[in-house]
């Protein structure tokens, strides 16, 4: 009996509290229903990918800008008529990097998902902050000097406005595209006014001896095609401008040769980290030139004669993939082969 | 190295390749976002300071209800324990939801909030089990209530309104179970 009373008491009390529980939950339900809005926000993981890609682009643009800076002065001196464009492009690359960074940070800002289940719900658009706005305007200024503009929707936005993330990504992509196009134009301009012959680009004002050196080298490369690794063969190119010639002689970074007309002769600077190859280059060309080995290649001073031109062209055609041939055949055999080919004038 | 037009040209080629790659990725992402947003819609809650004040009072009420139920459960006959525990669990889950809202408010202020469940909620099975245990022992009809509780779902992606709606349905089942026991 006692138990029945006790159960009845508990039931009565509990029912009261559960009634209250239902009531409070109903109140909450009504509140949330009245404050509920349907939105078409983007998924945070997709938004994160947009921020990451923009951030990555910004980081790479810093490297690209540094590299471009290191060549800008040379390019301007090599092609003075392009100086203004080169400067503008240098600024555009730098400003594009900053713009991508600001865009990435704007998108990133809405991804404060610290609470695991809670996040800012308006994930579809970001605020055009003053920093984002100004970096975009600076990029446009740099592009204006190239006669270009970029972006679509961002053009009509002011600080404090909002922009859809997809539209911002599209605008950033467009700006990247415009800068890329200007880089492609510059590359084409650099080659403009140059005669293409085999592997060589020869400027109108090129020293004829160097121009012929390049063409002969290109011819020997053609003849010796089976000596090379495919990736090395694809990298080969020569450029001759006034009294300077530059040869890419392999696919490794810095595997190059510069030839300068100096004091009635020519100075040859061969760049290579591979000492056995340097030894062969030094020994074979020393028959014609005054050579010295360096830690990163060989430097030779040679008379500007027909014999040297042919020997140098032959030697330059042999250094490509020479390290591989030394490994396969041995140093001695490669040295003998080089001597025969360069000294003997044979095929 | 005093000059190298070839390297400059290669640098430009590398740069162009790199920019083309980023351009492509961003364009694809932009299309993907637009396309996905057309398929999927979200809900958010625009809560103001006064709403949070009201929620705060409701959270205190829920806390008190939970404590009272806990006290009752401690002294209750074994047969009532499951139901009291289920009711306490519902109050606790509601309190957790409100707690998360408050943490959000502390961090972001009156920004619209999107609060969604991340897991399948066990409350349904808990309540259904409790109703069966309490009513079967007293020979009271329970199948319809178990079925009703079983049909309530809190699934990943459910928003705060849907979660509270489901908890209220479960609380109503517990309330009905209590009524049947009192008859």
mmCIF file of C-alpha atoms in Angstrom, chain A residues 3 6-33 35-47 49-50 53-54 56-58 60-61 63-64 67-71 74-75 78-79 89 93 96 100 112-124 152 164-167 169-170 172-177 179-180 183-187 190-191 194 196 201 235 237-239 241 244-248 250 253-256 258-260 267 271, chain B residues 1-16 18-38 40-48 50-52 54-55 57-59 61-62 64-66 68-69 72-73 75-77 79-80 83-84 86-88 90-92 94-95 97-105 107-108 111-119 138 159-183:
data_model
loop_
_atom_site.group_PDB
_atom_site.id
_atom_site.type_symbol
_atom_site.label_atom_id
_atom_site.label_comp_id
_atom_site.label_asym_id
_atom_site.label_seq_id
_atom_site.Cartn_x
_atom_site.Cartn_y
_atom_site.Cartn_z
ATOM 1 C CA UNK A 3 4.415 1.511 -2.357
ATOM 2 C CA UNK A 6 4.651 6.383 -3.172
ATOM 3 C CA UNK A 7 4.286 5.591 -6.885
ATOM 4 C CA UNK A 8 1.231 7.826 -7.088
ATOM 5 C CA UNK A 9 3.118 10.665 -5.418
ATOM 6 C CA UNK A 10 6.083 10.332 -7.694
ATOM 7 C CA UNK A 11 3.827 10.108 -10.736
ATOM 8 C CA UNK A 12 1.961 13.228 -9.759
ATOM 9 C CA UNK A 13 5.093 15.180 -9.065
ATOM 10 C CA UNK A 14 6.874 13.898 -12.151
ATOM 11 C CA UNK A 15 3.869 14.601 -14.371
ATOM 12 C CA UNK A 16 3.922 18.185 -13.199
ATOM 13 C CA UNK A 17 7.571 18.584 -14.046
ATOM 14 C CA UNK A 18 7.222 16.846 -17.387
ATOM 15 C CA UNK A 19 4.269 19.113 -18.217
ATOM 16 C CA UNK A 20 6.577 22.017 -17.534
ATOM 17 C CA UNK A 21 9.294 20.432 -19.645
ATOM 18 C CA UNK A 22 6.893 20.095 -22.565
ATOM 19 C CA UNK A 23 5.788 23.688 -22.043
ATOM 20 C CA UNK A 24 9.343 25.036 -22.082
ATOM 21 C CA UNK A 25 10.194 23.031 -25.160
ATOM 22 C CA UNK A 26 7.067 24.351 -26.879
ATOM 23 C CA UNK A 27 8.138 27.893 -26.020
ATOM 24 C CA UNK A 28 11.559 27.244 -27.502
ATOM 25 C CA UNK A 29 10.002 25.646 -30.553
ATOM 26 C CA UNK A 30 7.833 28.718 -31.159
ATOM 27 C CA UNK A 31 10.780 31.046 -30.678
ATOM 28 C CA UNK A 32 13.020 29.169 -33.107
ATOM 29 C CA UNK A 33 10.247 28.781 -35.647
ATOM 30 C CA UNK A 35 13.356 33.264 -36.087
ATOM 31 C CA UNK A 36 14.010 30.598 -38.708
ATOM 32 C CA UNK A 37 15.151 31.709 -42.170
ATOM 33 C CA UNK A 38 15.891 29.583 -45.199
ATOM 34 C CA UNK A 39 19.255 30.345 -46.734
ATOM 35 C CA UNK A 40 21.251 29.040 -49.635
ATOM 36 C CA UNK A 41 24.624 29.293 -47.910
ATOM 37 C CA UNK A 42 27.544 27.343 -49.306
ATOM 38 C CA UNK A 43 28.877 24.294 -47.588
ATOM 39 C CA UNK A 44 31.797 25.268 -45.299
ATOM 40 C CA UNK A 45 34.083 22.579 -46.767
ATOM 41 C CA UNK A 46 33.616 24.066 -50.261
ATOM 42 C CA UNK A 47 34.177 27.564 -48.951
ATOM 43 C CA UNK A 49 38.607 24.983 -50.578
ATOM 44 C CA UNK A 50 38.070 28.388 -52.171
ATOM 45 C CA UNK A 53 43.197 27.804 -53.319
ATOM 46 C CA UNK A 54 43.307 31.588 -53.149
ATOM 47 C CA UNK A 56 47.980 28.949 -52.206
ATOM 48 C CA UNK A 57 47.861 31.160 -55.296
ATOM 49 C CA UNK A 58 48.914 34.121 -53.121
ATOM 50 C CA UNK A 60 53.061 31.075 -55.207
ATOM 51 C CA UNK A 61 52.651 34.585 -56.556
ATOM 52 C CA UNK A 63 57.754 33.363 -55.348
ATOM 53 C CA UNK A 64 56.817 34.218 -58.913
ATOM 54 C CA UNK A 67 61.744 35.476 -59.618
ATOM 55 C CA UNK A 68 60.266 38.003 -61.993
ATOM 56 C CA UNK A 69 61.945 40.836 -60.054
ATOM 57 C CA UNK A 70 65.312 39.178 -60.512
ATOM 58 C CA UNK A 71 64.866 39.160 -64.296
ATOM 59 C CA UNK A 74 67.754 42.306 -67.425
ATOM 60 C CA UNK A 75 64.594 42.104 -69.513
ATOM 61 C CA UNK A 78 67.572 43.612 -73.210
ATOM 62 C CA UNK A 79 64.389 45.116 -74.650
ATOM 63 C CA UNK A 89 53.681 43.507 -65.137
ATOM 64 C CA UNK A 93 52.138 40.195 -60.253
ATOM 65 C CA UNK A 96 47.713 40.076 -57.747
ATOM 66 C CA UNK A 100 44.584 36.820 -53.664
ATOM 67 C CA UNK A 112 35.119 30.356 -37.694
ATOM 68 C CA UNK A 113 33.622 26.998 -36.877
ATOM 69 C CA UNK A 114 35.057 26.638 -33.411
ATOM 70 C CA UNK A 115 31.898 25.216 -31.895
ATOM 71 C CA UNK A 116 31.726 22.056 -33.945
ATOM 72 C CA UNK A 117 28.036 22.338 -34.655
ATOM 73 C CA UNK A 118 27.673 26.086 -34.855
ATOM 74 C CA UNK A 119 28.937 28.352 -37.576
ATOM 75 C CA UNK A 120 28.097 31.682 -39.040
ATOM 76 C CA UNK A 121 25.243 30.832 -41.228
ATOM 77 C CA UNK A 122 25.606 33.389 -43.978
ATOM 78 C CA UNK A 123 28.247 31.377 -45.701
ATOM 79 C CA UNK A 124 27.350 32.539 -49.148
ATOM 80 C CA UNK A 152 33.407 41.625 -63.063
ATOM 81 C CA UNK A 164 28.979 36.145 -53.221
ATOM 82 C CA UNK A 165 31.924 33.773 -52.649
ATOM 83 C CA UNK A 166 31.478 32.062 -56.022
ATOM 84 C CA UNK A 167 31.468 35.440 -57.766
ATOM 85 C CA UNK A 169 36.332 33.296 -56.824
ATOM 86 C CA UNK A 170 35.341 33.969 -60.411
ATOM 87 C CA UNK A 172 39.966 36.347 -58.713
ATOM 88 C CA UNK A 173 40.227 33.697 -61.458
ATOM 89 C CA UNK A 174 39.647 36.387 -64.076
ATOM 90 C CA UNK A 175 42.381 38.614 -62.606
ATOM 91 C CA UNK A 176 44.779 35.648 -62.568
ATOM 92 C CA UNK A 177 43.852 35.001 -66.193
ATOM 93 C CA UNK A 179 47.989 38.645 -65.549
ATOM 94 C CA UNK A 180 48.764 35.258 -67.144
ATOM 95 C CA UNK A 183 52.941 37.263 -69.158
ATOM 96 C CA UNK A 184 52.276 35.259 -72.327
ATOM 97 C CA UNK A 185 52.273 38.470 -74.365
ATOM 98 C CA UNK A 186 55.589 39.502 -72.868
ATOM 99 C CA UNK A 187 57.073 36.109 -73.680
ATOM 100 C CA UNK A 190 60.637 38.824 -76.255
ATOM 101 C CA UNK A 191 60.754 36.466 -79.207
ATOM 102 C CA UNK A 194 64.062 37.464 -83.593
ATOM 103 C CA UNK A 196 63.969 31.449 -85.514
ATOM 104 C CA UNK A 201 66.324 32.695 -81.643
ATOM 105 C CA UNK A 235 64.923 21.687 -73.090
ATOM 106 C CA UNK A 237 67.267 26.363 -76.942
ATOM 107 C CA UNK A 238 69.692 29.139 -77.909
ATOM 108 C CA UNK A 239 69.221 32.907 -77.926
ATOM 109 C CA UNK A 241 71.368 39.112 -79.019
ATOM 110 C CA UNK A 244 75.825 37.698 -76.316
ATOM 111 C CA UNK A 245 74.622 34.160 -76.840
ATOM 112 C CA UNK A 246 72.871 31.989 -74.308
ATOM 113 C CA UNK A 247 72.369 28.250 -74.634
ATOM 114 C CA UNK A 248 70.207 25.968 -72.551
ATOM 115 C CA UNK A 250 70.163 20.382 -70.607
ATOM 116 C CA UNK A 253 68.359 24.001 -63.578
ATOM 117 C CA UNK A 254 71.263 26.221 -64.561
ATOM 118 C CA UNK A 255 72.703 23.823 -67.146
ATOM 119 C CA UNK A 256 73.566 26.582 -69.568
ATOM 120 C CA UNK A 258 76.913 31.899 -72.186
ATOM 121 C CA UNK A 259 79.199 33.149 -74.912
ATOM 122 C CA UNK A 260 80.255 36.808 -74.987
ATOM 123 C CA UNK A 267 84.514 34.362 -73.589
ATOM 124 C CA UNK A 271 77.686 26.167 -66.131
ATOM 125 C CA UNK B 1 75.224 35.496 -64.346
ATOM 126 C CA UNK B 2 74.914 38.758 -66.213
ATOM 127 C CA UNK B 3 72.082 37.865 -68.537
ATOM 128 C CA UNK B 4 69.896 34.974 -69.440
ATOM 129 C CA UNK B 5 67.007 35.519 -71.725
ATOM 130 C CA UNK B 6 66.361 31.795 -71.825
ATOM 131 C CA UNK B 7 65.807 31.598 -68.092
ATOM 132 C CA UNK B 8 63.601 34.661 -68.217
ATOM 133 C CA UNK B 9 61.547 32.965 -70.916
ATOM 134 C CA UNK B 10 61.368 29.774 -68.868
ATOM 135 C CA UNK B 11 60.301 31.761 -65.836
ATOM 136 C CA UNK B 12 57.494 33.297 -67.848
ATOM 137 C CA UNK B 13 56.465 29.843 -69.101
ATOM 138 C CA UNK B 14 56.444 28.485 -65.545
ATOM 139 C CA UNK B 15 54.496 31.501 -64.315
ATOM 140 C CA UNK B 16 51.930 31.204 -67.085
ATOM 141 C CA UNK B 18 51.047 28.172 -62.643
ATOM 142 C CA UNK B 19 48.528 30.975 -63.146
ATOM 143 C CA UNK B 20 46.539 28.874 -65.625
ATOM 144 C CA UNK B 21 46.355 26.104 -63.031
ATOM 145 C CA UNK B 22 45.039 28.414 -60.272
ATOM 146 C CA UNK B 23 42.627 30.068 -62.670
ATOM 147 C CA UNK B 24 41.239 26.676 -63.661
ATOM 148 C CA UNK B 25 40.879 25.523 -60.032
ATOM 149 C CA UNK B 26 39.089 28.688 -58.952
ATOM 150 C CA UNK B 27 36.733 28.673 -61.929
ATOM 151 C CA UNK B 28 35.845 25.035 -61.236
ATOM 152 C CA UNK B 29 35.265 25.774 -57.550
ATOM 153 C CA UNK B 30 33.058 28.755 -58.403
ATOM 154 C CA UNK B 31 30.929 26.587 -60.717
ATOM 155 C CA UNK B 32 30.774 23.822 -58.140
ATOM 156 C CA UNK B 33 29.605 26.226 -55.411
ATOM 157 C CA UNK B 34 26.903 27.682 -57.598
ATOM 158 C CA UNK B 35 25.727 24.303 -58.761
ATOM 159 C CA UNK B 36 25.642 22.809 -55.238
ATOM 160 C CA UNK B 37 23.823 25.796 -53.753
ATOM 161 C CA UNK B 38 21.047 25.302 -56.258
ATOM 162 C CA UNK B 40 20.932 22.291 -51.245
ATOM 163 C CA UNK B 41 19.408 24.903 -48.985
ATOM 164 C CA UNK B 42 20.152 25.645 -45.342
ATOM 165 C CA UNK B 43 18.311 27.236 -42.473
ATOM 166 C CA UNK B 44 19.627 29.844 -40.126
ATOM 167 C CA UNK B 45 18.260 31.639 -37.105
ATOM 168 C CA UNK B 46 18.282 35.366 -36.706
ATOM 169 C CA UNK B 47 18.376 35.721 -32.934
ATOM 170 C CA UNK B 48 18.628 39.046 -31.196
ATOM 171 C CA UNK B 50 16.330 39.763 -26.244
ATOM 172 C CA UNK B 51 15.901 36.290 -27.749
ATOM 173 C CA UNK B 52 19.082 35.151 -26.039
ATOM 174 C CA UNK B 54 14.614 34.619 -23.165
ATOM 175 C CA UNK B 55 16.577 31.516 -24.073
ATOM 176 C CA UNK B 57 15.600 32.057 -18.761
ATOM 177 C CA UNK B 58 14.298 28.952 -20.501
ATOM 178 C CA UNK B 59 17.672 27.263 -20.001
ATOM 179 C CA UNK B 61 13.938 26.546 -16.177
ATOM 180 C CA UNK B 62 15.145 23.438 -17.982
ATOM 181 C CA UNK B 64 15.582 23.259 -12.595
ATOM 182 C CA UNK B 65 13.232 20.715 -14.216
ATOM 183 C CA UNK B 66 16.170 18.396 -14.797
ATOM 184 C CA UNK B 68 13.799 18.051 -9.850
ATOM 185 C CA UNK B 69 13.434 15.005 -12.072
ATOM 186 C CA UNK B 72 12.442 12.258 -7.985
ATOM 187 C CA UNK B 73 14.331 9.557 -9.845
ATOM 188 C CA UNK B 75 13.679 8.041 -4.596
ATOM 189 C CA UNK B 76 11.308 6.620 -7.201
ATOM 190 C CA UNK B 77 10.258 2.984 -7.396
ATOM 191 C CA UNK B 79 9.508 0.814 -12.419
ATOM 192 C CA UNK B 80 9.367 4.634 -12.778
ATOM 193 C CA UNK B 83 10.601 7.265 -17.616
ATOM 194 C CA UNK B 84 12.056 9.831 -15.231
ATOM 195 C CA UNK B 86 14.130 9.663 -20.213
ATOM 196 C CA UNK B 87 12.501 12.963 -19.253
ATOM 197 C CA UNK B 88 15.708 14.118 -17.578
ATOM 198 C CA UNK B 90 15.362 15.205 -22.899
ATOM 199 C CA UNK B 91 15.806 18.221 -20.620
ATOM 200 C CA UNK B 92 19.548 17.720 -20.682
ATOM 201 C CA UNK B 94 17.636 20.706 -24.768
ATOM 202 C CA UNK B 95 20.010 22.372 -22.308
ATOM 203 C CA UNK B 97 21.458 22.831 -27.500
ATOM 204 C CA UNK B 98 20.922 26.102 -25.665
ATOM 205 C CA UNK B 99 24.450 25.960 -24.228
ATOM 206 C CA UNK B 100 25.871 25.681 -27.723
ATOM 207 C CA UNK B 101 23.771 28.646 -28.810
ATOM 208 C CA UNK B 102 25.161 30.683 -25.942
ATOM 209 C CA UNK B 103 28.748 29.833 -26.792
ATOM 210 C CA UNK B 104 27.989 30.958 -30.328
ATOM 211 C CA UNK B 105 26.435 34.204 -29.057
ATOM 212 C CA UNK B 107 31.721 34.473 -29.866
ATOM 213 C CA UNK B 108 29.788 36.000 -32.727
ATOM 214 C CA UNK B 111 25.241 37.003 -36.237
ATOM 215 C CA UNK B 112 22.641 34.689 -37.756
ATOM 216 C CA UNK B 113 23.289 31.241 -36.402
ATOM 217 C CA UNK B 114 23.223 27.908 -38.128
ATOM 218 C CA UNK B 115 23.184 25.136 -35.576
ATOM 219 C CA UNK B 116 22.820 21.616 -36.837
ATOM 220 C CA UNK B 117 22.958 18.135 -35.360
ATOM 221 C CA UNK B 118 26.097 16.272 -36.305
ATOM 222 C CA UNK B 119 25.062 12.747 -35.326
ATOM 223 C CA UNK B 138 2.284 -2.238 -15.236
ATOM 224 C CA UNK B 159 18.576 22.489 -37.436
ATOM 225 C CA UNK B 160 17.935 23.842 -33.955
ATOM 226 C CA UNK B 161 14.189 24.143 -34.556
ATOM 227 C CA UNK B 162 13.966 20.560 -35.803
ATOM 228 C CA UNK B 163 15.962 19.318 -32.811
ATOM 229 C CA UNK B 164 13.754 21.130 -30.280
ATOM 230 C CA UNK B 165 10.616 20.027 -32.168
ATOM 231 C CA UNK B 166 11.767 16.404 -31.919
ATOM 232 C CA UNK B 167 12.632 16.743 -28.231
ATOM 233 C CA UNK B 168 9.196 18.212 -27.543
ATOM 234 C CA UNK B 169 7.542 15.280 -29.343
ATOM 235 C CA UNK B 170 9.563 12.865 -27.219
ATOM 236 C CA UNK B 171 8.660 14.759 -24.034
ATOM 237 C CA UNK B 172 4.969 14.526 -25.051
ATOM 238 C CA UNK B 173 5.353 10.750 -25.370
ATOM 239 C CA UNK B 174 6.831 10.583 -21.866
ATOM 240 C CA UNK B 175 4.010 12.803 -20.576
ATOM 241 C CA UNK B 176 1.392 10.517 -22.124
ATOM 242 C CA UNK B 177 3.124 7.497 -20.644
ATOM 243 C CA UNK B 178 2.931 9.134 -17.209
ATOM 244 C CA UNK B 179 -0.773 9.842 -17.691
ATOM 245 C CA UNK B 180 -1.466 6.232 -18.590
ATOM 246 C CA UNK B 181 0.352 5.086 -15.496
ATOM 247 C CA UNK B 182 -1.751 7.384 -13.333
ATOM 248 C CA UNK B 183 -5.062 6.072 -14.676
#
